[in-house]
Amino acid sequence: MMKYLQKLGKSLMLPVACLPVCGILMGIGYALCPSTMQGGDISGAAQIIGFFLVKAGGALIDNMSWLFAIGVAVGMADDNDGTAGLAGLVSMYMITTLLSSGSVAGITGHEAAPAFGKIVNQFVGIVSGLIGANCYNKYKSVKLPDALAFFSGKRAVAIFTALYSIVAALVLFFVWPLVYGALVTLGETFIGMGALGAGIYAFFNR
């Protein structure tokens, strides 16, 4: 178990390694173009360059969940094959599409819970990466009947990943609102504690 967690920790470093360059780009961008954060018109070459740097850094920050899905999948694969990364991406697309607010509302006939509006997140990215990696490790050498021989081996990984992702989406349909609600409640508790809550949040955030 410890070896598995150590391997997971190492695989998490792949997407996390993107954060420094994001911070540098956004830091320089905000310095050149404070209007990006404070509001106001953007004019002049320096501010335009700063605006683009902020957006460049934000492109990775805002899509970190997708980076986790791919990075964890590749990192957890037995041979770090790119096929696992594709499988992680397949899983992420499946889960986030099935559990999007529109899909949930269509299935239940009622307005989706706020949790499903936040289904694209790092937690789901990690889960998707693990599904992709496990499917790759298990089915990368599978042999199918002659009629389906084309899909044998690594080509079968995405197929099995999609099936497992449907099951995962079904589980998350019930679990994610509980997790989301607990996180919101925890955050509101920290806010209500004033300075002490801010200190506790900063400590756990580190």
mmCIF file of C-alpha atoms in Angstrom:
data_model
loop_
_atom_site.group_PDB
_atom_site.id
_atom_site.type_symbol
_atom_site.label_atom_id
_atom_site.label_comp_id
_atom_site.label_asym_id
_atom_site.label_seq_id
_atom_site.Cartn_x
_atom_site.Cartn_y
_atom_site.Cartn_z
ATOM 1 C CA MET A 1 0.000 0.000 0.000
ATOM 2 C CA MET A 2 2.806 2.386 0.899
ATOM 3 C CA LYS A 3 4.544 1.712 -2.407
ATOM 4 C CA TYR A 4 1.300 2.478 -4.240
ATOM 5 C CA LEU A 5 0.886 5.770 -2.355
ATOM 6 C CA GLN A 6 4.527 6.678 -3.002
ATOM 7 C CA LYS A 7 4.034 6.031 -6.696
ATOM 8 C CA LEU A 8 0.870 8.149 -6.628
ATOM 9 C CA GLY A 9 2.767 10.948 -4.922
ATOM 10 C CA LYS A 10 5.446 10.863 -7.615
ATOM 11 C CA SER A 11 2.847 10.860 -10.368
ATOM 12 C CA LEU A 12 1.183 13.929 -8.831
ATOM 13 C CA MET A 13 4.462 15.784 -9.265
ATOM 14 C CA LEU A 14 4.084 15.625 -13.061
ATOM 15 C CA PRO A 15 1.154 18.077 -13.265
ATOM 16 C CA VAL A 16 2.300 20.002 -10.172
ATOM 17 C CA ALA A 17 5.570 20.748 -12.001
ATOM 18 C CA CYS A 18 3.521 23.005 -14.281
ATOM 19 C CA LEU A 19 2.653 25.349 -11.408
ATOM 20 C CA PRO A 20 5.981 27.251 -11.135
ATOM 21 C CA VAL A 21 5.895 28.399 -14.751
ATOM 22 C CA CYS A 22 2.247 29.421 -14.270
ATOM 23 C CA GLY A 23 3.185 31.476 -11.220
ATOM 24 C CA ILE A 24 6.080 33.161 -13.014
ATOM 25 C CA LEU A 25 4.007 34.050 -16.072
ATOM 26 C CA MET A 26 1.100 35.377 -14.016
ATOM 27 C CA GLY A 27 3.373 37.264 -11.622
ATOM 28 C CA ILE A 28 5.135 39.082 -14.458
ATOM 29 C CA GLY A 29 1.819 39.600 -16.206
ATOM 30 C CA TYR A 30 0.147 41.220 -13.188
ATOM 31 C CA ALA A 31 3.213 43.427 -12.670
ATOM 32 C CA LEU A 32 3.015 44.672 -16.247
ATOM 33 C CA CYS A 33 -0.764 44.886 -16.330
ATOM 34 C CA PRO A 34 -2.378 45.514 -12.909
ATOM 35 C CA SER A 35 -5.649 46.250 -14.719
ATOM 36 C CA THR A 36 -6.060 42.515 -15.287
ATOM 37 C CA MET A 37 -6.720 42.112 -11.567
ATOM 38 C CA GLN A 38 -7.922 45.562 -10.536
ATOM 39 C CA GLY A 39 -10.100 46.309 -13.531
ATOM 40 C CA GLY A 40 -9.878 49.183 -15.970
ATOM 41 C CA ASP A 41 -8.768 49.641 -19.550
ATOM 42 C CA ILE A 42 -5.758 47.832 -20.972
ATOM 43 C CA SER A 43 -3.595 50.042 -23.161
ATOM 44 C CA GLY A 44 -0.003 50.176 -24.254
ATOM 45 C CA ALA A 45 2.375 47.442 -25.364
ATOM 46 C CA ALA A 46 3.517 46.551 -21.830
ATOM 47 C CA GLN A 47 -0.023 46.053 -20.539
ATOM 48 C CA ILE A 48 -1.014 44.003 -23.570
ATOM 49 C CA ILE A 49 2.022 41.756 -23.061
ATOM 50 C CA GLY A 50 1.150 41.468 -19.366
ATOM 51 C CA PHE A 51 -2.438 40.549 -20.198
ATOM 52 C CA PHE A 52 -1.269 37.754 -22.505
ATOM 53 C CA LEU A 53 1.166 36.444 -19.862
ATOM 54 C CA VAL A 54 -1.614 36.311 -17.269
ATOM 55 C CA LYS A 55 -3.866 34.443 -19.675
ATOM 56 C CA ALA A 56 -1.023 32.062 -20.594
ATOM 57 C CA GLY A 57 -0.439 31.163 -16.959
ATOM 58 C CA GLY A 58 -4.152 30.937 -16.277
ATOM 59 C CA ALA A 59 -4.568 28.508 -19.168
ATOM 60 C CA LEU A 60 -2.735 25.868 -17.128
ATOM 61 C CA ILE A 61 -4.072 26.859 -13.711
ATOM 62 C CA ASP A 62 -7.676 26.825 -14.931
ATOM 63 C CA ASN A 63 -7.224 23.392 -16.519
ATOM 64 C CA MET A 64 -5.152 21.760 -13.806
ATOM 65 C CA SER A 65 -7.745 18.996 -13.362
ATOM 66 C CA TRP A 66 -7.115 17.810 -16.935
ATOM 67 C CA LEU A 67 -3.368 17.862 -16.329
ATOM 68 C CA PHE A 68 -3.899 15.694 -13.248
ATOM 69 C CA ALA A 69 -5.965 13.205 -15.256
ATOM 70 C CA ILE A 70 -3.160 12.771 -17.799
ATOM 71 C CA GLY A 71 -0.190 13.112 -15.448
ATOM 72 C CA VAL A 72 -1.488 10.665 -12.849
ATOM 73 C CA ALA A 73 -2.411 8.144 -15.534
ATOM 74 C CA VAL A 74 1.051 8.252 -17.108
ATOM 75 C CA GLY A 75 2.814 8.261 -13.748
ATOM 76 C CA MET A 76 0.852 5.279 -12.408
ATOM 77 C CA ALA A 77 1.226 3.187 -15.581
ATOM 78 C CA ASP A 78 3.655 0.288 -15.300
ATOM 79 C CA ASP A 79 5.834 1.591 -18.131
ATOM 80 C CA ASN A 80 4.745 5.268 -18.191
ATOM 81 C CA ASP A 81 3.226 4.744 -21.636
ATOM 82 C CA GLY A 82 1.337 7.598 -23.273
ATOM 83 C CA THR A 83 -1.602 5.269 -23.897
ATOM 84 C CA ALA A 84 -2.361 5.494 -20.190
ATOM 85 C CA GLY A 85 -2.470 9.284 -20.457
ATOM 86 C CA LEU A 86 -5.005 9.015 -23.273
ATOM 87 C CA ALA A 87 -7.037 6.624 -21.126
ATOM 88 C CA GLY A 88 -6.983 9.121 -18.255
ATOM 89 C CA LEU A 89 -8.262 11.809 -20.613
ATOM 90 C CA VAL A 90 -11.013 9.479 -21.851
ATOM 91 C CA SER A 91 -12.078 8.815 -18.266
ATOM 92 C CA MET A 92 -12.088 12.518 -17.406
ATOM 93 C CA TYR A 93 -14.258 13.371 -20.409
ATOM 94 C CA MET A 94 -16.670 10.542 -19.630
ATOM 95 C CA ILE A 95 -17.106 11.386 -15.953
ATOM 96 C CA THR A 96 -17.344 15.163 -16.341
ATOM 97 C CA THR A 97 -19.808 14.872 -19.217
ATOM 98 C CA LEU A 98 -22.045 12.349 -17.472
ATOM 99 C CA LEU A 99 -22.026 14.396 -14.253
ATOM 100 C CA SER A 100 -22.338 17.856 -15.781
ATOM 101 C CA SER A 101 -25.245 19.964 -14.551
ATOM 102 C CA GLY A 102 -27.078 19.563 -17.854
ATOM 103 C CA SER A 103 -26.741 15.784 -17.909
ATOM 104 C CA VAL A 104 -27.771 15.371 -14.277
ATOM 105 C CA ALA A 105 -30.776 17.641 -14.763
ATOM 106 C CA GLY A 106 -31.792 15.640 -17.823
ATOM 107 C CA ILE A 107 -31.488 12.341 -15.958
ATOM 108 C CA THR A 108 -33.264 13.377 -12.763
ATOM 109 C CA GLY A 109 -35.769 15.810 -14.253
ATOM 110 C CA HIS A 110 -34.815 18.352 -11.599
ATOM 111 C CA GLU A 111 -32.290 21.140 -11.341
ATOM 112 C CA ALA A 112 -28.851 19.688 -10.632
ATOM 113 C CA ALA A 113 -27.253 20.225 -7.233
ATOM 114 C CA PRO A 114 -24.565 22.956 -7.104
ATOM 115 C CA ALA A 115 -21.925 20.234 -6.647
ATOM 116 C CA PHE A 116 -22.316 19.119 -10.263
ATOM 117 C CA GLY A 117 -21.481 22.619 -11.451
ATOM 118 C CA LYS A 118 -18.023 22.033 -9.964
ATOM 119 C CA ILE A 119 -17.450 18.509 -11.261
ATOM 120 C CA VAL A 120 -14.363 19.531 -13.257
ATOM 121 C CA ASN A 121 -11.841 19.566 -10.421
ATOM 122 C CA GLN A 122 -8.519 18.062 -9.367
ATOM 123 C CA PHE A 123 -10.153 15.315 -7.306
ATOM 124 C CA VAL A 124 -12.021 13.992 -10.327
ATOM 125 C CA GLY A 125 -8.853 14.449 -12.378
ATOM 126 C CA ILE A 126 -6.909 12.204 -10.009
ATOM 127 C CA VAL A 127 -9.707 9.614 -9.976
ATOM 128 C CA SER A 128 -9.777 9.652 -13.785
ATOM 129 C CA GLY A 129 -6.012 9.247 -13.937
ATOM 130 C CA LEU A 130 -6.139 6.252 -11.602
ATOM 131 C CA ILE A 131 -8.895 4.641 -13.660
ATOM 132 C CA GLY A 132 -6.920 5.178 -16.871
ATOM 133 C CA ALA A 133 -3.690 3.817 -15.366
ATOM 134 C CA ASN A 134 -5.323 0.744 -13.822
ATOM 135 C CA CYS A 135 -7.136 -0.068 -17.059
ATOM 136 C CA TYR A 136 -3.891 0.309 -18.974
ATOM 137 C CA ASN A 137 -1.949 -1.927 -16.574
ATOM 138 C CA LYS A 138 -4.663 -4.576 -16.656
ATOM 139 C CA TYR A 139 -5.708 -4.605 -20.315
ATOM 140 C CA LYS A 140 -2.635 -3.470 -22.280
ATOM 141 C CA SER A 141 -1.941 -7.073 -23.329
ATOM 142 C CA VAL A 142 -5.494 -8.388 -23.561
ATOM 143 C CA LYS A 143 -6.295 -10.708 -26.472
ATOM 144 C CA LEU A 144 -9.736 -10.384 -28.025
ATOM 145 C CA PRO A 145 -11.485 -12.829 -30.414
ATOM 146 C CA ASP A 146 -10.317 -12.781 -34.033
ATOM 147 C CA ALA A 147 -13.332 -10.718 -35.116
ATOM 148 C CA LEU A 148 -12.220 -7.968 -32.720
ATOM 149 C CA ALA A 149 -8.480 -8.540 -33.052
ATOM 150 C CA PHE A 150 -7.924 -4.949 -34.182
ATOM 151 C CA PHE A 151 -8.896 -3.770 -30.698
ATOM 152 C CA SER A 152 -6.557 -6.163 -28.866
ATOM 153 C CA GLY A 153 -3.740 -4.885 -26.692
ATOM 154 C CA LYS A 154 -3.362 -1.171 -26.077
ATOM 155 C CA ARG A 155 -6.264 -0.315 -28.389
ATOM 156 C CA ALA A 156 -8.596 -1.999 -25.913
ATOM 157 C CA VAL A 157 -7.528 0.224 -23.027
ATOM 158 C CA ALA A 158 -9.760 3.165 -23.968
ATOM 159 C CA ILE A 159 -12.766 0.849 -24.379
ATOM 160 C CA PHE A 160 -12.399 -0.659 -20.916
ATOM 161 C CA THR A 161 -11.621 2.761 -19.469
ATOM 162 C CA ALA A 162 -14.933 4.091 -20.785
ATOM 163 C CA LEU A 163 -16.829 1.204 -19.174
ATOM 164 C CA TYR A 164 -15.116 1.676 -15.813
ATOM 165 C CA SER A 165 -15.680 5.422 -16.029
ATOM 166 C CA ILE A 166 -19.423 4.937 -16.385
ATOM 167 C CA VAL A 167 -19.402 2.931 -13.159
ATOM 168 C CA ALA A 168 -17.244 5.588 -11.480
ATOM 169 C CA ALA A 169 -19.666 8.301 -12.618
ATOM 170 C CA LEU A 170 -22.537 6.363 -11.074
ATOM 171 C CA VAL A 171 -20.693 6.172 -7.751
ATOM 172 C CA LEU A 172 -19.720 9.847 -7.859
ATOM 173 C CA PHE A 173 -23.326 10.764 -8.637
ATOM 174 C CA PHE A 174 -24.069 9.905 -5.003
ATOM 175 C CA VAL A 175 -20.681 10.556 -3.384
ATOM 176 C CA TRP A 176 -19.573 13.861 -4.916
ATOM 177 C CA PRO A 177 -22.470 15.994 -3.541
ATOM 178 C CA LEU A 178 -21.596 14.735 -0.046
ATOM 179 C CA VAL A 179 -17.903 15.541 -0.478
ATOM 180 C CA TYR A 180 -18.695 18.936 -1.991
ATOM 181 C CA GLY A 181 -21.143 19.742 0.804
ATOM 182 C CA ALA A 182 -18.573 18.773 3.433
ATOM 183 C CA LEU A 183 -15.937 21.007 1.819
ATOM 184 C CA VAL A 184 -18.349 23.951 1.647
ATOM 185 C CA THR A 185 -19.337 23.455 5.283
ATOM 186 C CA LEU A 186 -15.671 23.277 6.301
ATOM 187 C CA GLY A 187 -14.907 26.474 4.411
ATOM 188 C CA GLU A 188 -17.848 28.296 5.984
ATOM 189 C CA THR A 189 -16.696 27.126 9.410
ATOM 190 C CA PHE A 190 -13.226 28.564 8.817
ATOM 191 C CA ILE A 191 -14.766 31.868 7.687
ATOM 192 C CA GLY A 192 -16.895 32.019 10.829
ATOM 193 C CA MET A 193 -13.820 31.553 13.033
ATOM 194 C CA GLY A 194 -12.242 34.808 11.865
ATOM 195 C CA ALA A 195 -8.468 35.103 12.227
ATOM 196 C CA LEU A 196 -8.187 31.676 13.858
ATOM 197 C CA GLY A 197 -9.978 30.091 10.903
ATOM 198 C CA ALA A 198 -7.662 31.859 8.479
ATOM 199 C CA GLY A 199 -4.673 30.515 10.391
ATOM 200 C CA ILE A 200 -6.009 26.953 10.383
ATOM 201 C CA TYR A 201 -6.771 27.184 6.661
ATOM 202 C CA ALA A 202 -3.267 28.496 5.905
ATOM 203 C CA PHE A 203 -1.702 25.708 7.973
ATOM 204 C CA PHE A 204 -3.586 22.912 6.207
ATOM 205 C CA ASN A 205 -3.153 24.592 2.837
ATOM 206 C CA ARG A 206 0.613 24.433 3.276
#
